[in-house]
PDB file of C-alpha atoms in Angstrom:
ATOM      1  CA  MET A   1     -55.081  34.269  20.621  1.00  0.00           C
ATOM      2  CA  GLU A   2     -55.004  30.754  19.582  1.00  0.00           C
ATOM      3  CA  PHE A   3     -54.867  31.247  16.577  1.00  0.00           C
ATOM      4  CA  ILE A   4     -51.531  32.788  17.375  1.00  0.00           C
ATOM      5  CA  ALA A   5     -50.713  29.450  18.723  1.00  0.00           C
ATOM      6  CA  LEU A   6     -51.537  27.288  16.718  1.00  0.00           C
ATOM      7  CA  TYR A   7     -49.873  28.933  13.693  1.00  0.00           C
ATOM      8  CA  PHE A   8     -46.761  29.689  15.917  1.00  0.00           C
ATOM      9  CA  LEU A   9     -46.405  25.184  16.744  1.00  0.00           C
ATOM     10  CA  LEU A  10     -47.267  23.652  13.014  1.00  0.00           C
ATOM     11  CA  ALA A  11     -43.548  26.600  12.401  1.00  0.00           C
ATOM     12  CA  ILE A  12     -42.690  24.683  14.961  1.00  0.00           C
ATOM     13  CA  ALA A  13     -43.963  20.571  14.019  1.00  0.00           C
ATOM     14  CA  VAL A  14     -42.217  21.863   9.600  1.00  0.00           C
ATOM     15  CA  GLY A  15     -39.192  23.417  11.454  1.00  0.00           C
ATOM     16  CA  MET A  16     -39.283  19.426  12.726  1.00  0.00           C
ATOM     17  CA  LEU A  17     -40.126  17.809   9.458  1.00  0.00           C
ATOM     18  CA  ALA A  18     -37.471  20.556   7.259  1.00  0.00           C
ATOM     19  CA  GLN A  19     -34.501  19.008   9.625  1.00  0.00           C
ATOM     20  CA  LYS A  20     -35.776  15.358   9.868  1.00  0.00           C
ATOM     21  CA  ARG A  21     -35.388  15.163   6.405  1.00  0.00           C
ATOM     22  CA  GLY A  22     -31.883  17.425   6.327  1.00  0.00           C
ATOM     23  CA  ARG A  23     -33.080  20.618   5.879  1.00  0.00           C
ATOM     24  CA  ASN A  24     -32.296  23.812   7.731  1.00  0.00           C
ATOM     25  CA  SER A  25     -35.161  23.990  10.249  1.00  0.00           C
ATOM     26  CA  ALA A  26     -34.784  27.743  12.150  1.00  0.00           C
ATOM     27  CA  GLN A  27     -34.960  28.704   7.655  1.00  0.00           C
ATOM     28  CA  TRP A  28     -37.812  26.971   7.647  1.00  0.00           C
ATOM     29  CA  PHE A  29     -39.448  28.326  10.158  1.00  0.00           C
ATOM     30  CA  PHE A  30     -39.311  31.363   9.106  1.00  0.00           C
ATOM     31  CA  ILE A  31     -40.688  30.367   6.202  1.00  0.00           C
ATOM     32  CA  SER A  32     -43.064  28.714   7.750  1.00  0.00           C
ATOM     33  CA  ILE A  33     -44.431  31.555   9.677  1.00  0.00           C
ATOM     34  CA  LEU A  34     -43.677  34.204   6.769  1.00  0.00           C
ATOM     35  CA  VAL A  35     -45.473  32.186   4.252  1.00  0.00           C
ATOM     36  CA  SER A  36     -47.586  29.089   6.317  1.00  0.00           C
ATOM     37  CA  PRO A  37     -46.888  25.817   8.008  1.00  0.00           C
ATOM     38  CA  LEU A  38     -49.349  23.755   5.434  1.00  0.00           C
ATOM     39  CA  ILE A  39     -48.009  25.953   2.061  1.00  0.00           C
ATOM     40  CA  SER A  40     -43.828  25.397   3.985  1.00  0.00           C
ATOM     41  CA  ALA A  41     -44.824  21.720   4.388  1.00  0.00           C
ATOM     42  CA  ILE A  42     -45.827  20.751   1.471  1.00  0.00           C
ATOM     43  CA  PHE A  43     -42.673  22.088  -0.322  1.00  0.00           C
ATOM     44  CA  ILE A  44     -40.313  20.122   2.049  1.00  0.00           C
ATOM     45  CA  LEU A  45     -41.927  17.134   1.178  1.00  0.00           C
ATOM     46  CA  VAL A  46     -41.894  17.634  -2.619  1.00  0.00           C
ATOM     47  CA  GLN A  47     -38.150  18.441  -1.836  1.00  0.00           C
ATOM     48  CA  PRO A  48     -35.371  15.004  -1.635  1.00  0.00           C
ATOM     49  CA  ASP A  49     -35.064  13.704   1.507  1.00  0.00           C
ATOM     50  CA  LEU A  50     -31.520  14.572   1.733  1.00  0.00           C
ATOM     51  CA  ALA A  51     -30.869  12.884   5.023  1.00  0.00           C
ATOM     52  CA  GLU A  52     -31.653   9.840   2.775  1.00  0.00           C
ATOM     53  CA  VAL A  53     -29.421  11.099  -0.583  1.00  0.00           C
ATOM     54  CA  ALA A  54     -26.168  11.622   1.880  1.00  0.00           C
ATOM     55  CA  ARG A  55     -27.426   7.652   3.699  1.00  0.00           C
ATOM     56  CA  SER A  56     -26.925   6.688   0.081  1.00  0.00           C
ATOM     57  CA  ARG A  57     -23.978   8.387  -0.840  1.00  0.00           C
ATOM     58  CA  GLN A  58     -21.869   7.105   2.212  1.00  0.00           C
ATOM     59  CA  ASN A  59     -23.579   3.480   1.219  1.00  0.00           C
ATOM     60  CA  GLU A  60     -21.617   3.852  -1.908  1.00  0.00           C
ATOM     61  CA  ALA A  61     -19.011   4.730  -0.485  1.00  0.00           C
ATOM     62  CA  ASP A  62     -18.230   1.581   1.561  1.00  0.00           C
ATOM     63  CA  LEU A  63     -18.835  -0.361  -2.166  1.00  0.00           C
ATOM     64  CA  LYS A  64     -16.161  -1.610  -4.449  1.00  0.00           C
ATOM     65  CA  LYS A  65     -16.713  -3.037  -7.972  1.00  0.00           C
ATOM     66  CA  CYS A  66     -15.231  -5.898  -8.368  1.00  0.00           C
ATOM     67  CA  PRO A  67     -14.074  -6.283 -11.791  1.00  0.00           C
ATOM     68  CA  GLN A  68     -14.263 -10.117 -13.192  1.00  0.00           C
ATOM     69  CA  CYS A  69     -18.170 -10.218 -12.316  1.00  0.00           C
ATOM     70  CA  ALA A  70     -18.623  -6.014 -12.334  1.00  0.00           C
ATOM     71  CA  GLU A  71     -21.200  -6.970  -9.392  1.00  0.00           C
ATOM     72  CA  THR A  72     -20.952  -4.216  -6.630  1.00  0.00           C
ATOM     73  CA  ILE A  73     -19.509  -5.789  -2.467  1.00  0.00           C
ATOM     74  CA  ARG A  74     -18.567  -3.626   0.368  1.00  0.00           C
ATOM     75  CA  LYS A  75     -15.387  -2.515   0.256  1.00  0.00           C
ATOM     76  CA  GLU A  76     -14.289  -4.605   2.514  1.00  0.00           C
ATOM     77  CA  ALA A  77     -15.102  -7.755   1.094  1.00  0.00           C
ATOM     78  CA  VAL A  78     -11.982  -9.818   0.401  1.00  0.00           C
ATOM     79  CA  VAL A  79     -13.844 -12.314  -2.033  1.00  0.00           C
ATOM     80  CA  CYS A  80     -16.606 -11.059  -4.829  1.00  0.00           C
ATOM     81  CA  ARG A  81     -19.901 -12.961  -3.057  1.00  0.00           C
ATOM     82  CA  TYR A  82     -20.693 -13.765  -7.257  1.00  0.00           C
ATOM     83  CA  CYS A  83     -18.132 -15.280  -8.941  1.00  0.00           C
ATOM     84  CA  GLY A  84     -15.322 -15.394  -5.779  1.00  0.00           C
ATOM     85  CA  TYR A  85     -12.862 -13.028  -7.366  1.00  0.00           C
ATOM     86  CA  ASN A  86     -10.282 -13.048  -4.162  1.00  0.00           C
ATOM     87  CA  PHE A  87      -9.020  -9.122  -3.618  1.00  0.00           C
ATOM     88  CA  MET A  88      -6.128 -10.147  -2.339  1.00  0.00           C
ATOM     89  CA  SER A  89      -2.848 -11.143  -3.971  1.00  0.00           C
ATOM     90  CA  ILE A  90      -0.796 -14.301  -3.085  1.00  0.00           C
ATOM     91  CA  GLU A  91       1.984 -12.811  -0.968  1.00  0.00           C
ATOM     92  CA  GLN A  92      -1.166 -10.912   1.282  1.00  0.00           C
ATOM     93  CA  ARG A  93      -3.104 -14.361   2.132  1.00  0.00           C
ATOM     94  CA  PRO A  94      -2.321 -15.775   5.335  1.00  0.00           C
ATOM     95  CA  LEU A  95      -0.373 -18.980   5.480  1.00  0.00           C
ATOM     96  CA  PRO A  96      -0.706 -22.333   7.976  1.00  0.00           C
ATOM     97  CA  THR A  97       0.822 -21.078  11.104  1.00  0.00           C
ATOM     98  CA  GLY A  98       4.704 -21.833  11.162  1.00  0.00           C
ATOM     99  CA  ALA A  99       4.282 -23.317   7.168  1.00  0.00           C
ATOM    100  CA  ARG A 100       6.945 -21.170   4.885  1.00  0.00           C
ATOM    101  CA  HIS A 101       7.015 -21.222   1.237  1.00  0.00           C
ATOM    102  CA  ASP A 102       8.756 -19.429  -1.787  1.00  0.00           C
ATOM    103  CA  THR A 103       6.676 -16.599  -3.579  1.00  0.00           C
ATOM    104  CA  ARG A 104       8.076 -17.275  -7.751  1.00  0.00           C
ATOM    105  CA  THR A 105       6.858 -16.250 -11.205  1.00  0.00           C
ATOM    106  CA  TYR A 106       6.308 -18.264 -13.942  1.00  0.00           C
ATOM    107  CA  ARG A 107       5.214 -16.973 -16.937  1.00  0.00           C
ATOM    108  CA  GLY A 108       4.159 -13.701 -16.001  1.00  0.00           C
ATOM    109  CA  VAL A 109       1.845 -16.028 -12.921  1.00  0.00           C
ATOM    110  CA  ILE A 110       3.176 -14.867  -8.896  1.00  0.00           C
ATOM    111  CA  TYR A 111       3.012 -18.922  -7.034  1.00  0.00           C
ATOM    112  CA  VAL A 112       3.482 -20.040  -4.285  1.00  0.00           C
ATOM    113  CA  MET A 113       5.804 -23.246  -3.370  1.00  0.00           C
ATOM    114  CA  TYR A 114       6.104 -24.770  -0.009  1.00  0.00           C
ATOM    115  CA  PRO A 115       8.112 -26.795   1.471  1.00  0.00           C
ATOM    116  CA  ASP A 116       6.114 -30.348   0.895  1.00  0.00           C
ATOM    117  CA  GLY A 117       5.810 -29.428  -3.157  1.00  0.00           C
ATOM    118  CA  ARG A 118       1.971 -28.303  -3.654  1.00  0.00           C
ATOM    119  CA  ILE A 119       2.243 -24.840  -5.346  1.00  0.00           C
ATOM    120  CA  ALA A 120      -0.931 -22.246  -5.158  1.00  0.00           C
ATOM    121  CA  ALA A 121      -1.245 -19.477  -7.609  1.00  0.00           C
ATOM    122  CA  THR A 122      -4.067 -16.955  -8.573  1.00  0.00           C
ATOM    123  CA  ILE A 123      -4.704 -16.728 -12.125  1.00  0.00           C
ATOM    124  CA  ALA A 124      -7.981 -14.208 -13.102  1.00  0.00           C
ATOM    125  CA  GLY A 125      -8.940 -13.849  -9.495  1.00  0.00           C
ATOM    126  CA  ARG A 126      -9.368 -17.464  -9.109  1.00  0.00           C
ATOM    127  CA  ASP A 127      -7.372 -19.637  -6.611  1.00  0.00           C
ATOM    128  CA  TYR A 128      -5.916 -22.807  -7.727  1.00  0.00           C
ATOM    129  CA  ASN A 129      -4.109 -25.267  -6.406  1.00  0.00           C
ATOM    130  CA  TRP A 130      -1.766 -28.253  -7.728  1.00  0.00           C
ATOM    131  CA  ASN A 131       0.443 -31.392  -6.292  1.00  0.00           C
ATOM    132  CA  ASP A 132       3.740 -30.783  -8.055  1.00  0.00           C
ATOM    133  CA  PHE A 133       4.962 -28.601  -9.976  1.00  0.00           C
ATOM    134  CA  ASP A 134       4.679 -30.439 -13.118  1.00  0.00           C
ATOM    135  CA  GLU A 135       0.869 -29.990 -13.041  1.00  0.00           C
ATOM    136  CA  PHE A 136       1.249 -26.279 -12.269  1.00  0.00           C
ATOM    137  CA  LYS A 137       2.865 -25.601 -15.151  1.00  0.00           C
ATOM    138  CA  ALA A 138       0.951 -27.912 -17.452  1.00  0.00           C
ATOM    139  CA  PHE A 139      -1.870 -25.865 -16.396  1.00  0.00           C
ATOM    140  CA  VAL A 140      -0.274 -22.353 -17.585  1.00  0.00           C
ATOM    141  CA  ASP A 141       1.307 -23.477 -19.822  1.00  0.00           C
ATOM    142  CA  PRO A 142       0.230 -26.278 -22.367  1.00  0.00           C
ATOM    143  CA  GLN A 143       2.793 -26.277 -24.947  1.00  0.00           C
ATOM    144  CA  ALA A 144       5.594 -26.917 -22.975  1.00  0.00           C
ATOM    145  CA  LYS A 145       7.749 -30.198 -22.659  1.00  0.00           C
TER     146      LYS A 145
END
């Protein structure tokens, strides 16, 4: 009688182990009763942990690849921690409170001109700032005079 109780308890333990590793506990409970709790436990331990696979897939879904350095970073990140690439476009970036600006384009580069004459732009994922339009123009188009 004790053997049957021990066999039943081991079958329950196999079901709990199966559930912990992302498998159907009831199915593995019945398999362990039909075959053997020891053999069933070995089969569960040899198979990949489905719970861990699901967690890693969730982590991968929360990541994105930086277009500049190809490192993976969190999806919520605005700036790449490896190369400094800024994922926000110049229009989306927060401005100082009360600051007015004018967004324009020069030679395909979108830039922001502030009332004091400063210019800010993002080129190839990097933020640049210039004191006036002439500095910006010389940077973007060195051939222009």
